[in-house]
CSV table of C-alpha atoms in Angstrom, one decimal:
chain,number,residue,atom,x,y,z
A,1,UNK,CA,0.0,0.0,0.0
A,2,UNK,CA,1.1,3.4,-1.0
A,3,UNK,CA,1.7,5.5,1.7
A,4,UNK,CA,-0.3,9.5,1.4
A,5,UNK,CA,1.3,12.8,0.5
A,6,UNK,CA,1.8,14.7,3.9
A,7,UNK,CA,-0.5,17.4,4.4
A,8,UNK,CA,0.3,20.9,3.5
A,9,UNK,CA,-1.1,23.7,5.5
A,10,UNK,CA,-0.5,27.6,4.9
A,11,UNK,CA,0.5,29.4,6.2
A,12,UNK,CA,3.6,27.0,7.1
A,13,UNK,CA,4.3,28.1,10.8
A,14,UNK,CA,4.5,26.2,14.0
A,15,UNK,CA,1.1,26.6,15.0
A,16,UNK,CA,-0.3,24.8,11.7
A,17,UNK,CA,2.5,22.6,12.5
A,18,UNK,CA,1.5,21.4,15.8
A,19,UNK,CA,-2.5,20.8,14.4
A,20,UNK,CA,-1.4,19.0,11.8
A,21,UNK,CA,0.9,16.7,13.6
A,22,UNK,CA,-1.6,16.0,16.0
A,23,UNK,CA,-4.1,14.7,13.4
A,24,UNK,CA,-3.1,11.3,12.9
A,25,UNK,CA,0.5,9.7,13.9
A,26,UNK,CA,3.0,9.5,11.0
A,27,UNK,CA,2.4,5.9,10.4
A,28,UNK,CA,-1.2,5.9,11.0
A,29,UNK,CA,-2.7,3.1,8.7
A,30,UNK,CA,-6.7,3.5,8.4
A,31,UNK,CA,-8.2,-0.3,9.6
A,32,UNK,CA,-9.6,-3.1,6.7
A,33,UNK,CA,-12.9,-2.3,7.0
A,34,UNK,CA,-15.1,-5.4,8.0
A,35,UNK,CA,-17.5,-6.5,5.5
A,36,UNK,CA,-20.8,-6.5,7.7
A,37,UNK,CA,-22.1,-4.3,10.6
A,38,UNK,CA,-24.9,-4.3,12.5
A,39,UNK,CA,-25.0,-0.4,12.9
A,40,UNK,CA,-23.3,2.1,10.9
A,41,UNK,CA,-23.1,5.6,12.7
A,42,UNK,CA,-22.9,8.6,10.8
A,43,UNK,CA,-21.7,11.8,13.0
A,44,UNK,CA,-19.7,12.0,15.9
A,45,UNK,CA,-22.3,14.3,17.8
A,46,UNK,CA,-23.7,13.3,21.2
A,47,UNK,CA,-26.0,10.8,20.2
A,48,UNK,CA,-23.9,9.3,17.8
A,49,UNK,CA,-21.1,8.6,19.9
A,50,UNK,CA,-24.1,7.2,22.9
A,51,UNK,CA,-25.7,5.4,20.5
A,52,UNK,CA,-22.2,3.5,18.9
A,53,UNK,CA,-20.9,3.0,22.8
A,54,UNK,CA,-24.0,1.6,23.4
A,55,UNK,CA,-24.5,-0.6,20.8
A,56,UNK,CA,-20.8,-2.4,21.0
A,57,UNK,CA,-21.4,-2.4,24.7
A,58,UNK,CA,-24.1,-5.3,24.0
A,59,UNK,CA,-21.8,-6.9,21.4
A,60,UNK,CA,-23.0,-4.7,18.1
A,61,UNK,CA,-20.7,-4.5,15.2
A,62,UNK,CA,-19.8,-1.1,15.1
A,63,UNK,CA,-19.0,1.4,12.0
C-alpha cells in the first residue's frame, strides 16, 4: 500500500505545524474495514457517539 502525501497547511508556521501533527500519527494506517455491521453511525455528535458506545457495549458490530 502506497503511503499518502503529507499534508500541506499555509501558512507553514509552528502553530499549523502542531495541528497538523496532532491529526493522525505518521504511520497511521486506516483499519480493513469489515465487510458487515450491525450499525453504521454517521456523525460523531452526542448521540452518535451514545448510541455507537451503546451498541458495542451489547456486542454490536460497530462502524
Amino acid at each position: 500500500m502506497s503511503q499518502p502525501e503529507p499534508v500541506r497547511v499555509l501558512p507553514d508556521d509552528e502553530h499549523n505545524r502542531t495541528l497538523v501533527n496532532n491529526v493522525h500519527p505518521a504511520t497511521w494506517v486506516n483499519p480493513e474495514p469489515s465487510g458487515k455491521y450491525n450499525l453504521v453511525v454517521i456523525g460523531a455528535g452526542t448521540a452518535g457517539l451514545v448510541t455507537a458506545v451503546v451498541a458495542a457495549a451489547i456486542g454490536a458490530k460497530v462502524a
